[in-house]
Coordinates of C-alpha atoms in Angstrom, one line a residue:
Chain A
M1 CA -0.1 0.1 0.0
S2 CA 1.6 3.2 -1.2
S3 CA 0.7 6.3 0.7
T4 CA -0.6 9.0 -1.7
T5 CA 1.4 12.3 -1.6
D6 CA -1.0 14.6 -3.3
P7 CA -4.6 13.8 -2.5
R8 CA -6.0 15.8 -5.3
A9 CA -4.0 14.1 -7.9
A10 CA -4.9 10.7 -6.6
D11 CA -8.5 11.7 -6.6
G12 CA -8.2 12.8 -10.1
T13 CA -6.6 9.7 -11.4
R14 CA -9.1 7.6 -9.6
R15 CA -12.0 9.3 -11.1
R16 CA -10.7 9.1 -14.5
R17 CA -9.9 5.5 -14.2
R18 CA -13.0 4.3 -12.4
G19 CA -15.2 4.3 -15.3
P20 CA -13.3 2.0 -17.7
R21 CA -12.0 -0.3 -14.9
T22 CA -15.4 -1.1 -13.3
W23 CA -17.0 -1.5 -16.7
L24 CA -14.4 -4.2 -17.4
A25 CA -15.4 -6.2 -14.4
T26 CA -18.9 -6.8 -15.7
L27 CA -17.5 -8.2 -19.0
P28 CA -16.8 -11.8 -18.0
L29 CA -20.3 -12.1 -16.7
L30 CA -21.9 -10.6 -19.7
A31 CA -19.8 -12.6 -22.0
F32 CA -20.5 -15.8 -20.1
T33 CA -24.3 -15.4 -20.3
G34 CA -24.0 -14.4 -23.9
L35 CA -22.1 -17.5 -24.7
C36 CA -23.5 -20.2 -22.4
F37 CA -27.1 -18.9 -22.4
G38 CA -27.5 -16.8 -25.5
I39 CA -26.0 -19.4 -28.0
P40 CA -28.1 -22.4 -26.8
L41 CA -31.2 -20.3 -26.9
G42 CA -30.4 -18.9 -30.2
A43 CA -29.6 -22.4 -31.5
M44 CA -32.9 -23.6 -30.2
A45 CA -34.9 -20.8 -31.7
Y46 CA -33.0 -21.3 -35.0
G47 CA -33.5 -24.9 -35.1
A48 CA -37.2 -24.4 -34.3
V49 CA -37.9 -22.4 -37.3
T50 CA -35.5 -23.9 -40.0
R51 CA -35.1 -27.2 -41.7
T52 CA -31.9 -28.6 -43.1
D53 CA -32.3 -30.9 -46.0
P54 CA -30.1 -33.9 -45.3
A55 CA -29.3 -34.5 -48.9
S56 CA -28.3 -31.1 -50.2
G57 CA -27.4 -29.5 -46.8
A58 CA -29.4 -26.5 -47.7
T59 CA -31.2 -24.7 -44.8
R60 CA -34.4 -22.9 -45.2
V61 CA -36.9 -21.2 -42.9
T62 CA -40.0 -23.1 -42.2
G63 CA -43.0 -22.8 -39.8
E64 CA -43.4 -26.6 -40.1
H65 CA -41.9 -27.6 -36.7
L66 CA -43.8 -24.9 -34.8
A67 CA -47.0 -26.2 -36.5
R68 CA -46.2 -29.8 -35.7
S69 CA -45.6 -28.8 -32.1
L70 CA -49.1 -27.5 -32.0
Q71 CA -50.7 -30.7 -33.3
G72 CA -51.7 -34.2 -32.2
P73 CA -49.8 -35.6 -29.3
Y74 CA -47.7 -32.5 -28.8
L75 CA -50.6 -30.2 -28.6
D76 CA -52.1 -32.7 -26.0
S77 CA -48.9 -32.5 -24.0
L78 CA -48.9 -28.7 -24.0
I79 CA -52.6 -28.8 -23.0
G80 CA -51.9 -31.4 -20.3
S81 CA -49.1 -29.3 -18.9
V82 CA -51.2 -26.2 -18.8
Q83 CA -54.0 -27.9 -17.2
L84 CA -52.0 -29.6 -14.6
S85 CA -50.1 -26.3 -13.8
A86 CA -53.3 -24.3 -13.7
L87 CA -55.0 -26.8 -11.5
T88 CA -52.1 -27.2 -9.1
A89 CA -51.5 -23.5 -9.0
L90 CA -55.1 -22.8 -8.1
V91 CA -55.4 -25.5 -5.4
G92 CA -51.9 -24.7 -4.1
G93 CA -52.7 -21.1 -4.1
V94 CA -56.0 -21.4 -2.1
L95 CA -54.6 -23.8 0.4
G96 CA -51.4 -21.7 0.7
V97 CA -53.4 -18.6 1.5
V98 CA -55.5 -20.5 4.1
I99 CA -52.4 -22.0 5.8
A100 CA -50.5 -18.8 5.6
Q101 CA -53.5 -16.9 7.2
A102 CA -53.6 -19.5 10.0
V103 CA -49.9 -19.0 10.6
V104 CA -49.9 -15.2 10.3
T105 CA -52.9 -14.7 12.6
S106 CA -51.7 -17.0 15.4
R107 CA -50.1 -15.4 18.3
S108 CA -47.2 -17.9 18.6
A109 CA -44.0 -16.4 17.2
G110 CA -42.5 -19.9 17.4
L111 CA -45.1 -21.4 15.3
R112 CA -44.6 -18.6 12.8
S113 CA -40.9 -18.9 12.4
A114 CA -41.1 -22.6 12.3
A115 CA -43.8 -22.6 9.7
L116 CA -41.9 -20.0 7.5
T117 CA -38.6 -22.0 7.9
A118 CA -40.4 -25.2 7.0
S119 CA -42.0 -23.6 4.0
G120 CA -38.7 -22.3 2.8
V121 CA -37.3 -25.8 3.0
L122 CA -40.3 -27.7 1.6
A123 CA -40.5 -25.3 -1.3
N124 CA -37.1 -26.6 -2.3
F125 CA -38.2 -30.2 -2.0
G126 CA -38.6 -31.0 -5.6
G127 CA -37.1 -33.3 -8.1
V128 CA -36.2 -36.9 -7.9
P129 CA -36.3 -37.4 -4.0
L130 CA -39.8 -36.0 -3.8
A131 CA -41.0 -38.5 -6.4
F132 CA -39.4 -41.4 -4.5
A133 CA -40.9 -40.3 -1.2
F134 CA -44.4 -40.4 -2.7
I135 CA -43.7 -43.7 -4.4
A136 CA -42.7 -45.2 -1.0
T137 CA -45.8 -43.6 0.6
V138 CA -48.7 -43.9 -1.9
G139 CA -47.2 -45.8 -4.7
I140 CA -48.3 -49.3 -5.8
S141 CA -46.7 -51.0 -2.8
G142 CA -46.3 -47.8 -0.7
V143 CA -46.8 -47.9 3.1
V144 CA -50.0 -45.9 3.2
T145 CA -51.4 -47.7 0.1
R146 CA -51.1 -51.0 1.9
L147 CA -52.3 -49.7 5.3
A148 CA -55.4 -47.9 3.9
D149 CA -56.1 -50.1 0.9
L150 CA -56.0 -47.1 -1.4
T151 CA -55.8 -49.2 -4.5
D152 CA -59.3 -50.5 -3.9
L153 CA -60.5 -47.0 -3.5
G154 CA -59.3 -46.3 -7.0
W155 CA -56.2 -44.4 -6.0
N156 CA -53.4 -44.3 -8.6
L157 CA -50.2 -42.2 -8.0
Y158 CA -49.1 -42.5 -11.6
S159 CA -52.0 -40.4 -13.0
F160 CA -53.0 -36.7 -13.3
T161 CA -54.5 -36.7 -9.8
G162 CA -51.4 -38.4 -8.3
L163 CA -49.1 -35.7 -9.9
T164 CA -51.4 -33.1 -8.6
V165 CA -51.0 -34.3 -5.0
V166 CA -47.2 -34.5 -5.5
Y167 CA -46.8 -31.0 -7.0
L168 CA -48.9 -29.6 -4.3
Y169 CA -46.1 -30.7 -1.8
F170 CA -43.8 -28.0 -3.1
L171 CA -46.3 -25.5 -4.4
I172 CA -48.2 -25.0 -1.2
P173 CA -45.1 -24.0 0.8
L174 CA -44.1 -21.8 -2.1
M175 CA -47.5 -20.0 -1.9
V176 CA -47.1 -19.7 1.9
L177 CA -43.8 -18.0 1.5
V178 CA -45.1 -15.6 -1.2
I179 CA -48.3 -14.6 0.5
A180 CA -47.2 -14.4 4.1
P181 CA -45.6 -11.0 3.8
A182 CA -48.8 -9.7 2.0
L183 CA -51.0 -11.0 4.8
D184 CA -48.8 -9.4 7.3
G185 CA -49.1 -6.1 5.3
L186 CA -52.9 -6.1 6.0
R187 CA -52.7 -3.6 8.8
P188 CA -55.0 -4.3 11.8
Q189 CA -55.8 -0.5 11.6
W190 CA -57.5 -1.0 8.3
R191 CA -59.7 -3.6 9.7
E192 CA -60.5 -1.4 12.7
A193 CA -61.2 1.5 10.6
A194 CA -63.6 -0.6 8.5
Q195 CA -65.3 -2.0 11.6
N196 CA -65.7 1.4 13.1
S197 CA -67.3 2.6 10.0
G198 CA -69.8 -0.2 10.4
A199 CA -68.4 -2.7 7.9
T200 CA -69.0 -6.4 8.5
G201 CA -66.1 -8.9 8.1
R202 CA -67.4 -9.9 4.6
Q203 CA -67.5 -6.3 3.6
F204 CA -64.0 -5.7 4.9
W205 CA -62.6 -8.5 2.8
R206 CA -64.7 -7.6 -0.3
H207 CA -63.7 -3.9 -0.3
V208 CA -60.4 -3.7 1.5
G209 CA -58.6 -7.0 2.1
L210 CA -59.0 -8.6 -1.3
P211 CA -58.2 -5.6 -3.4
V212 CA -55.0 -5.0 -1.4
L213 CA -54.1 -8.7 -1.7
A214 CA -55.1 -9.1 -5.3
P215 CA -51.8 -8.4 -6.8
S216 CA -50.0 -10.7 -4.5
L217 CA -52.6 -13.5 -4.9
L218 CA -52.4 -13.3 -8.7
G219 CA -48.6 -13.0 -8.6
G220 CA -48.4 -16.0 -6.4
F221 CA -50.8 -18.0 -8.7
V222 CA -48.6 -17.1 -11.7
L223 CA -45.4 -18.0 -9.9
L224 CA -46.9 -21.4 -8.9
F225 CA -48.1 -22.0 -12.5
G226 CA -44.6 -21.2 -13.9
T227 CA -43.0 -23.6 -11.4
A228 CA -45.4 -26.4 -12.1
F229 CA -45.1 -25.9 -15.8
A230 CA -41.3 -26.1 -15.9
A231 CA -41.2 -29.1 -13.5
H232 CA -39.7 -32.1 -15.3
A233 CA -37.6 -34.3 -12.8
T234 CA -40.5 -35.2 -10.4
A235 CA -42.8 -36.1 -13.4
A236 CA -40.0 -38.1 -15.1
A237 CA -39.2 -40.1 -12.1
L238 CA -42.8 -40.6 -11.3
V239 CA -45.0 -41.2 -14.2
G240 CA -42.5 -41.8 -17.1
G241 CA -44.8 -41.1 -19.9
S242 CA -48.3 -42.1 -18.7
V243 CA -49.5 -38.5 -18.3
P244 CA -49.0 -36.2 -21.3
L245 CA -46.7 -33.3 -20.3
V246 CA -44.7 -31.1 -22.5
T247 CA -41.5 -31.6 -20.5
L248 CA -41.7 -35.4 -20.8
K249 CA -42.5 -35.1 -24.6
I250 CA -39.4 -32.9 -25.1
A251 CA -37.2 -35.4 -23.1
D252 CA -38.5 -38.2 -25.2
A253 CA -37.9 -36.5 -28.5
L254 CA -34.4 -35.5 -27.4
S255 CA -33.4 -39.0 -26.2
G256 CA -34.6 -40.5 -29.4
N257 CA -37.4 -42.5 -27.9
V258 CA -39.6 -41.6 -30.8
L259 CA -39.1 -41.4 -34.6
T260 CA -35.9 -39.8 -35.6
G261 CA -36.1 -36.4 -37.1
Q262 CA -38.2 -35.2 -34.2
E263 CA -35.4 -33.2 -32.6
N264 CA -36.5 -29.9 -34.3
V265 CA -40.0 -30.5 -33.0
A266 CA -38.4 -30.7 -29.5
L267 CA -36.8 -27.5 -30.2
A268 CA -40.1 -26.0 -31.3
L269 CA -41.7 -27.3 -28.1
G270 CA -38.9 -25.7 -26.2
L271 CA -39.7 -22.4 -27.8
D272 CA -43.5 -22.9 -27.0
M273 CA -42.5 -23.4 -23.3
I274 CA -40.4 -20.3 -23.2
L275 CA -43.1 -18.2 -24.8
I276 CA -45.7 -19.4 -22.2
A277 CA -43.1 -19.0 -19.3
G278 CA -42.2 -15.5 -20.6
L279 CA -45.9 -14.6 -20.7
V280 CA -46.2 -15.8 -17.1
M281 CA -43.1 -13.7 -16.0
A282 CA -44.5 -10.8 -17.9
V283 CA -47.6 -11.0 -15.7
Y284 CA -45.7 -11.7 -12.5
L285 CA -43.1 -9.0 -12.4
P286 CA -45.4 -6.0 -12.7
L287 CA -47.7 -7.5 -10.2
Q288 CA -44.9 -8.1 -7.7
R289 CA -43.9 -4.5 -8.1
R290 CA -47.5 -3.3 -7.5
S291 CA -47.9 -5.4 -4.4
A292 CA -44.7 -4.1 -3.0
R293 CA -46.4 -0.8 -2.5
W294 CA -48.4 -2.3 0.4
L295 CA -45.7 -4.4 1.9
R296 CA -43.7 -2.3 4.1
Chain B
M1 CA -64.4 -13.0 10.9
A2 CA -68.0 -12.1 10.6
A3 CA -68.7 -13.7 13.9
M4 CA -66.9 -11.1 15.9
T5 CA -68.9 -9.4 18.6
P6 CA -69.1 -5.7 18.9
T7 CA -67.5 -5.7 22.3
T8 CA -64.3 -7.5 21.2
R9 CA -64.1 -5.3 18.2
Y10 CA -64.3 -2.3 20.5
S11 CA -61.7 -3.5 22.9
D12 CA -59.5 -4.5 20.0
G13 CA -59.6 -1.0 18.6
A14 CA -58.9 0.4 22.0
R15 CA -55.9 -1.7 22.6
D16 CA -54.4 -1.0 19.2
T17 CA -54.9 2.6 19.2
G18 CA -54.3 3.3 22.9
E19 CA -51.4 1.1 23.8
P20 CA -48.5 1.7 21.4
D21 CA -46.9 4.0 23.9
A22 CA -46.7 1.3 26.6
G23 CA -46.3 -1.6 24.2
A24 CA -43.7 -0.2 21.8
P25 CA -40.6 -0.6 23.9
A26 CA -41.5 -4.2 24.9
R27 CA -41.4 -5.8 21.5
T28 CA -42.9 -5.3 18.0
P29 CA -45.7 -3.0 18.6
A30 CA -49.1 -4.7 18.8
R31 CA -49.6 -5.4 15.1
R32 CA -50.7 -8.9 14.9
P33 CA -54.3 -9.7 15.6
R34 CA -55.1 -10.4 19.0
R35 CA -58.5 -11.8 18.9
P36 CA -59.2 -14.0 21.8
R37 CA -61.0 -16.4 19.5
P38 CA -60.1 -20.0 20.1
G39 CA -59.4 -20.5 16.4
I40 CA -60.7 -24.0 15.9
W41 CA -60.3 -23.6 12.1
R42 CA -56.7 -22.6 12.6
G43 CA -55.9 -25.7 14.7
A44 CA -57.6 -27.9 12.0
V45 CA -55.8 -26.3 9.2
L46 CA -52.4 -26.6 10.8
A47 CA -53.0 -30.2 11.9
L48 CA -54.1 -31.2 8.3
T49 CA -51.2 -29.4 6.9
G50 CA -48.8 -31.0 9.3
A51 CA -50.1 -34.4 8.4
Y52 CA -49.9 -33.9 4.7
F53 CA -46.3 -32.8 4.9
L54 CA -45.1 -35.2 7.5
V55 CA -46.8 -38.5 6.3
P56 CA -44.8 -38.9 3.2
L57 CA -41.6 -38.4 5.1
V58 CA -42.5 -40.9 7.9
A59 CA -43.9 -43.4 5.4
S60 CA -40.7 -43.2 3.2
F61 CA -38.6 -44.0 6.3
V62 CA -40.9 -46.9 7.3
F63 CA -40.6 -48.1 3.6
T64 CA -36.9 -48.2 3.9
V65 CA -36.5 -50.1 7.2
H66 CA -39.6 -52.4 7.0
V67 CA -39.5 -55.3 4.7
P68 CA -42.8 -57.1 4.5
G69 CA -42.4 -60.6 6.0
R70 CA -38.9 -59.9 7.4
G71 CA -39.4 -57.2 9.9
I72 CA -37.1 -54.2 10.5
T73 CA -33.8 -54.0 8.8
F74 CA -31.4 -51.1 8.0
E75 CA -29.8 -52.8 5.1
A76 CA -30.9 -50.1 2.7
Y77 CA -28.7 -47.7 4.5
T78 CA -25.8 -50.0 5.4
E79 CA -25.3 -51.3 1.9
L80 CA -25.3 -47.8 0.5
L81 CA -21.7 -47.2 0.6
S82 CA -20.8 -50.4 -1.3
A83 CA -23.6 -49.9 -3.8
D84 CA -22.4 -49.7 -7.4
G85 CA -21.8 -46.2 -8.6
F86 CA -22.9 -44.5 -5.3
T87 CA -19.5 -42.9 -4.5
E88 CA -18.6 -42.0 -8.1
S89 CA -21.9 -40.3 -8.7
L90 CA -21.8 -38.5 -5.4
L91 CA -18.2 -37.3 -5.9
L92 CA -19.1 -36.3 -9.4
S93 CA -22.0 -34.2 -8.1
L94 CA -19.9 -32.5 -5.4
G95 CA -17.2 -31.7 -7.9
L96 CA -19.6 -30.2 -10.3
A97 CA -21.1 -28.2 -7.4
A98 CA -17.7 -26.9 -6.2
A99 CA -16.8 -25.9 -9.8
T100 CA -20.2 -24.3 -10.3
I101 CA -20.0 -22.3 -7.1
A102 CA -16.5 -21.1 -8.0
L103 CA -17.4 -20.1 -11.5
S104 CA -20.7 -18.4 -10.6
L105 CA -19.1 -16.4 -7.7
L106 CA -16.1 -15.5 -9.9
L107 CA -18.4 -14.1 -12.5
A108 CA -20.9 -12.5 -10.3
V109 CA -18.9 -10.8 -7.6
P110 CA -16.7 -8.5 -9.6
A111 CA -19.6 -7.6 -11.9
L112 CA -22.0 -6.8 -9.0
V113 CA -19.3 -4.8 -7.1
A114 CA -18.4 -2.9 -10.2
V115 CA -21.9 -2.0 -10.8
R116 CA -22.3 -0.7 -7.2
I117 CA -19.0 1.3 -7.3
G118 CA -18.6 2.8 -10.7
S119 CA -21.0 1.8 -13.4
P120 CA -24.5 2.1 -12.1
R121 CA -25.8 2.4 -15.6
L122 CA -24.9 -1.1 -16.4
R123 CA -27.0 -2.3 -13.5
P124 CA -30.1 -3.1 -15.3
V125 CA -28.2 -4.9 -18.0
V126 CA -26.5 -7.1 -15.4
E127 CA -29.8 -7.6 -13.6
V128 CA -31.6 -8.7 -16.7
M129 CA -28.7 -11.1 -17.8
C130 CA -28.8 -12.8 -14.3
M131 CA -32.5 -13.0 -14.0
L132 CA -33.3 -14.3 -17.6
P133 CA -32.6 -17.9 -16.9
L134 CA -35.6 -18.0 -14.5
V135 CA -37.8 -17.5 -17.5
V136 CA -36.3 -20.6 -19.4
P137 CA -37.3 -24.0 -18.1
P138 CA -34.2 -26.2 -17.8
I139 CA -35.6 -28.6 -20.3
A140 CA -35.9 -25.8 -22.9
L141 CA -32.2 -24.8 -22.2
V142 CA -31.1 -28.4 -22.7
T143 CA -32.7 -28.6 -26.1
G144 CA -30.5 -25.7 -27.1
I145 CA -27.4 -27.2 -25.5
T146 CA -27.8 -30.5 -27.4
T147 CA -28.2 -28.6 -30.6
V148 CA -25.0 -26.6 -30.0
L149 CA -23.2 -29.8 -29.0
R150 CA -24.2 -31.4 -32.2
W151 CA -22.4 -28.7 -34.2
G152 CA -19.2 -30.0 -32.9
P153 CA -19.1 -33.2 -35.0
E154 CA -21.1 -31.8 -37.9
H155 CA -19.4 -28.5 -38.7
L156 CA -16.3 -28.0 -36.7
S157 CA -14.5 -31.3 -37.0
R158 CA -11.5 -29.8 -38.8
T159 CA -11.1 -26.8 -36.5
P160 CA -9.4 -26.5 -33.1
L161 CA -12.9 -25.8 -31.5
Y162 CA -13.7 -29.4 -32.2
Q163 CA -11.2 -30.4 -29.4
T164 CA -13.0 -28.0 -27.1
F165 CA -16.3 -29.6 -27.9
I166 CA -14.9 -33.1 -27.0
A167 CA -13.1 -31.8 -23.8
V168 CA -16.2 -30.1 -22.6
Q169 CA -18.2 -33.3 -22.7
N170 CA -15.5 -35.4 -20.9
E171 CA -17.3 -38.3 -19.0
K172 CA -15.1 -37.8 -15.9
F173 CA -15.8 -34.2 -15.4
P174 CA -18.4 -32.8 -17.9
V175 CA -17.5 -29.1 -18.0
V176 CA -20.7 -28.5 -20.1
L177 CA -22.7 -29.3 -17.0
V178 CA -20.8 -26.7 -15.0
L179 CA -21.6 -24.2 -17.6
A180 CA -25.3 -25.0 -17.7
Y181 CA -25.6 -25.2 -13.9
T182 CA -23.8 -21.8 -13.6
V183 CA -26.4 -20.3 -16.0
L184 CA -29.3 -21.9 -13.8
A185 CA -27.6 -20.7 -10.6
L186 CA -27.1 -17.1 -11.6
P187 CA -30.5 -15.8 -10.7
F188 CA -30.1 -17.1 -7.1
V189 CA -26.5 -15.9 -6.9
Y190 CA -27.5 -12.6 -8.1
R191 CA -30.2 -12.1 -5.5
S192 CA -28.2 -13.2 -2.7
L193 CA -25.3 -11.0 -3.5
D194 CA -27.5 -8.1 -4.4
A195 CA -29.2 -8.3 -1.1
G196 CA -25.9 -8.6 0.8
L197 CA -24.4 -5.6 -1.2
R198 CA -27.5 -3.6 -0.5
A199 CA -26.8 -3.9 3.2
V200 CA -23.4 -2.6 2.9
D201 CA -22.4 1.0 1.8
V202 CA -20.1 -0.3 -0.9
P203 CA -18.9 3.2 -2.4
T204 CA -18.2 4.6 1.0
L205 CA -16.3 1.6 2.2
A206 CA -14.3 1.6 -1.0
E207 CA -13.5 5.3 -0.9
A208 CA -12.4 4.9 2.7
A209 CA -10.1 2.0 1.9
R210 CA -8.8 3.7 -1.1
S211 CA -8.1 6.9 0.8
C212 CA -6.1 4.8 3.2
G213 CA -4.0 3.7 0.2
A214 CA -5.5 0.2 -0.4
S215 CA -5.1 -1.2 -3.9
W216 CA -8.3 -2.3 -5.7
P217 CA -7.7 -6.0 -5.2
Y218 CA -7.2 -5.4 -1.6
V219 CA -10.4 -3.4 -1.3
V220 CA -12.4 -6.2 -2.8
L221 CA -10.7 -9.1 -1.1
R222 CA -10.1 -7.7 2.3
V223 CA -12.7 -5.0 2.8
L224 CA -15.8 -6.0 0.7
L225 CA -15.8 -9.7 0.7
P226 CA -15.7 -10.1 4.6
N227 CA -18.8 -7.8 4.7
L228 CA -20.5 -10.2 2.2
R229 CA -19.8 -13.4 4.0
A230 CA -23.4 -14.3 4.8
S231 CA -24.7 -13.7 1.3
L232 CA -21.6 -15.5 -0.3
A233 CA -22.4 -18.4 2.0
G234 CA -26.0 -18.2 0.9
A235 CA -25.2 -18.1 -2.7
A236 CA -22.9 -21.1 -2.3
F237 CA -25.4 -23.1 -0.4
L238 CA -28.3 -22.5 -2.8
T239 CA -26.0 -23.5 -5.7
L240 CA -24.9 -26.6 -3.9
A241 CA -28.5 -27.6 -3.3
L242 CA -29.4 -26.8 -6.9
V243 CA -26.6 -28.9 -8.4
L244 CA -26.9 -31.9 -6.0
G245 CA -30.6 -32.2 -7.0
E246 CA -30.4 -31.5 -10.7
F247 CA -31.7 -34.2 -12.8
T248 CA -33.1 -32.9 -16.2
I249 CA -29.9 -31.5 -17.8
A250 CA -27.6 -34.3 -16.7
S251 CA -29.8 -37.1 -17.7
L252 CA -30.6 -35.6 -21.1
L253 CA -27.0 -34.9 -21.8
G254 CA -26.2 -38.5 -20.8
F255 CA -24.1 -38.0 -17.6
R256 CA -24.7 -39.7 -14.3
P257 CA -24.4 -37.4 -11.3
F258 CA -26.2 -38.2 -8.2
A259 CA -29.8 -37.5 -9.0
V260 CA -29.6 -39.6 -12.2
W261 CA -27.9 -42.4 -10.3
I262 CA -30.9 -42.6 -7.9
V263 CA -33.3 -42.9 -10.7
S264 CA -31.2 -45.5 -12.4
I265 CA -31.1 -47.7 -9.3
S266 CA -34.7 -47.4 -8.5
G267 CA -35.9 -50.3 -10.7
A268 CA -33.7 -52.9 -9.1
Q269 CA -33.1 -51.4 -5.7
A270 CA -36.3 -49.6 -4.8
R271 CA -35.7 -49.5 -1.0
M272 CA -32.1 -48.1 -1.5
S273 CA -33.4 -45.5 -3.9
V274 CA -35.8 -44.2 -1.3
A275 CA -33.2 -44.3 1.5
V276 CA -30.9 -42.2 -0.7
S277 CA -33.7 -39.8 -1.4
I278 CA -34.3 -39.4 2.3
L279 CA -30.6 -38.8 3.0
S280 CA -30.2 -36.3 0.2
L281 CA -33.4 -34.4 1.4
L282 CA -32.0 -34.3 5.1
I283 CA -28.6 -33.0 3.8
T284 CA -30.3 -30.3 1.6
W285 CA -32.7 -29.3 4.4
L286 CA -29.8 -28.9 6.9
L287 CA -28.1 -26.7 4.5
L288 CA -31.1 -24.5 3.8
I289 CA -31.9 -24.3 7.6
A290 CA -28.4 -23.3 8.3
L291 CA -28.7 -20.7 5.5
S292 CA -32.0 -19.2 6.9
R293 CA -30.5 -19.1 10.3
A294 CA -27.4 -17.3 9.0
G295 CA -29.6 -15.0 7.0
T296 CA -31.8 -13.7 9.7
T297 CA -29.1 -12.2 11.8
P298 CA -27.7 -9.2 10.0
S299 CA -30.6 -8.2 7.7
T300 CA -33.3 -9.8 5.7
A301 CA -30.5 -10.3 3.1
A302 CA -30.2 -14.1 2.9
A303 CA -33.6 -15.0 4.3
A304 CA -35.2 -14.6 1.0
P305 CA -33.0 -17.0 -1.0
A306 CA -34.5 -20.0 0.5
T307 CA -37.8 -19.1 -1.2
T308 CA -36.2 -19.0 -4.6
S309 CA -34.0 -22.0 -5.1
R310 CA -36.8 -24.3 -6.4
K311 CA -35.8 -24.6 -9.9
E312 CA -35.6 -28.2 -10.4
P313 CA -39.0 -29.8 -9.3

C-alpha cells in the first residue's frame, strides 16, 4: 500500500480510471451469459424455425416444426401441462393462503418462524427425491397404500391426480412464502377503521382485504403456475410417460425414444414453453412491483 | 371474521390505538391480531397441513426399514456405501457443485461490485442477464445445448474448436454441466449477492479504503468480501442444493451425477433409492436451515433466497 502524496492528484486519477475499470469487471459475466445462455437459446430458436435438407445440406426457414408442435400428441402434452399447472397453482394457491393466514394470525412467534422456515425448506423439495418419497408412501406398494387399501379406493399415484398431489407438496409452501408478507401487510388498523365505519367482516374482505391482496394473490398464482409448468424431474421419475406433459415429450424426443427427425419438434416445443413462461413472467413481475407498495 | 362481537371489536380497537406508547418498547408494537377467539379452524388447518407434509416423510422412512415378512432392517442404509456407482456419482455431483460455485461467484462478484462502485448504468443490464434464466425452463435450455453440441461433429470437425467440444463433454468431469448449472444458478447468486451488497455501503467503504491507500484487489478481497460473508455463503448453499438435486440437464445430456444415479437404481433397488432420497433431502434441508439461520441475523438479506431455489421440481 503506497501512501498518496497529493490527495487531489490521486482523486483525479481515480475518477478518470474508475469508469473503464469497473466497466471491465462486468465483462466476464456478460460474455458468459451471452455464450452459455444466449447461444443455446439462439440455436434452439433457429432450429425451431429452420429445416436442413439432409441430402443437399441447404437450410431454409419453415414454420413446419412449430406447426407440428401445436398438433396431435404434442398439442395434447402442451394442454396437459397447462391444465396440470393451472389446477395445481389454483389448489396450491388457495390452500397456501388459508395456511398462511392461519400461521400469520396465530399469536405464537415460534409457530410462525417454524412454519416459515419449513416452507422455505419444503418449497425446495422438488425433483427426484420427492417422487421417490411419494412412491414409497402412496405408490403401488407404498406404506400408506397398503395400510389404507388405497388401490381398492381407485387411487393411482401415476396419474394426473397423483401428480397433482405430489406437485402440491412443493407448491403450497411456495405460496405460503409468497403470500405471508402480504397477509402481514394487511394492517389491523384498516380492519378497525372498517369496523368502526360499520363494515361487516365480509364487507372488509370484499372492499379492502382482497383488493389489497389481489396483486400478491395473482402474482403467487402465476409463480406457482410457472414452477409447475417447468417441472420435469418429479414427473419423469414418477410417471414416465403415462401423463402427457410437454417436458416429458421434449425429453422423449431428445433422447430419441420416438421417430428420428423429431429433434426440431423438440426445439419448437422448447420455444413454445419459453413463450408461455415468458408470458407468465411478464404478468408476474409488474404484479410483484405493484404489491410491493403495500408491503412495508 | 364475521362472527366477531361488537365488544371484542371495540376492545381491539382500544388496545391497538391506545397502547402503542406502553407496548412499543417491549417488542414489536401490537400489530398482529389479538382476537381472543379459540381459532378451531386454525388448529384444524395446521393439523391437516402437518399431516400432509409429515406422512410422506415418515412413510418413506418406514418403507426403507420395514421389509414385509422380514421385519425391521437397516440394510438399505448400510449397503449404500458399497452400492455400485454411489461414490462415483456423489463425488461427481460434489465436484460439479464446487466448480459451479467457484465459477458463478467469480463471474458475479466482480460484476456486482463494479456495478455498485462505478458503473450504475450497467446495473439493469447485469440484472436482466442474471434473471433471464428464470424464464427459461431447464428442459428448454437443454434442447438448445444438445443442438449446439451437435455442431461439434457436424461443422467443426476440422477446426481446433472441435477439441474443445470433446473436452467439454468429458465423462469424468463434464464441463458442459458446470456451464449449464452456472447459468441456472445465476438468478439465485445474483439475488443473494445483491441483497448482501445492499446492506453494505459499498462506495463509502471503497472510498475509505482507497483513501487509506489500499489497492483495488485489496479493497475487494479484504474489505468488501468479509462484509458479504453471509450472502456469499447463501449463494454457495443454494448453488450446492441446486446442483446436487439437478436431474433434467444431466440425464438428457447422458451424464450420471447423483440424481440420475438414484433414478437408475430405482428399478432394481427400490428400497435403496428411497433411502438415498431421504438422505439427500436431509442434507439439503440442513443446508437450507443453516442458511436461513445465518440470513436472519444481519438483515433480511439471505432470508429470501430459501424461497427461490426451487428450480428443479
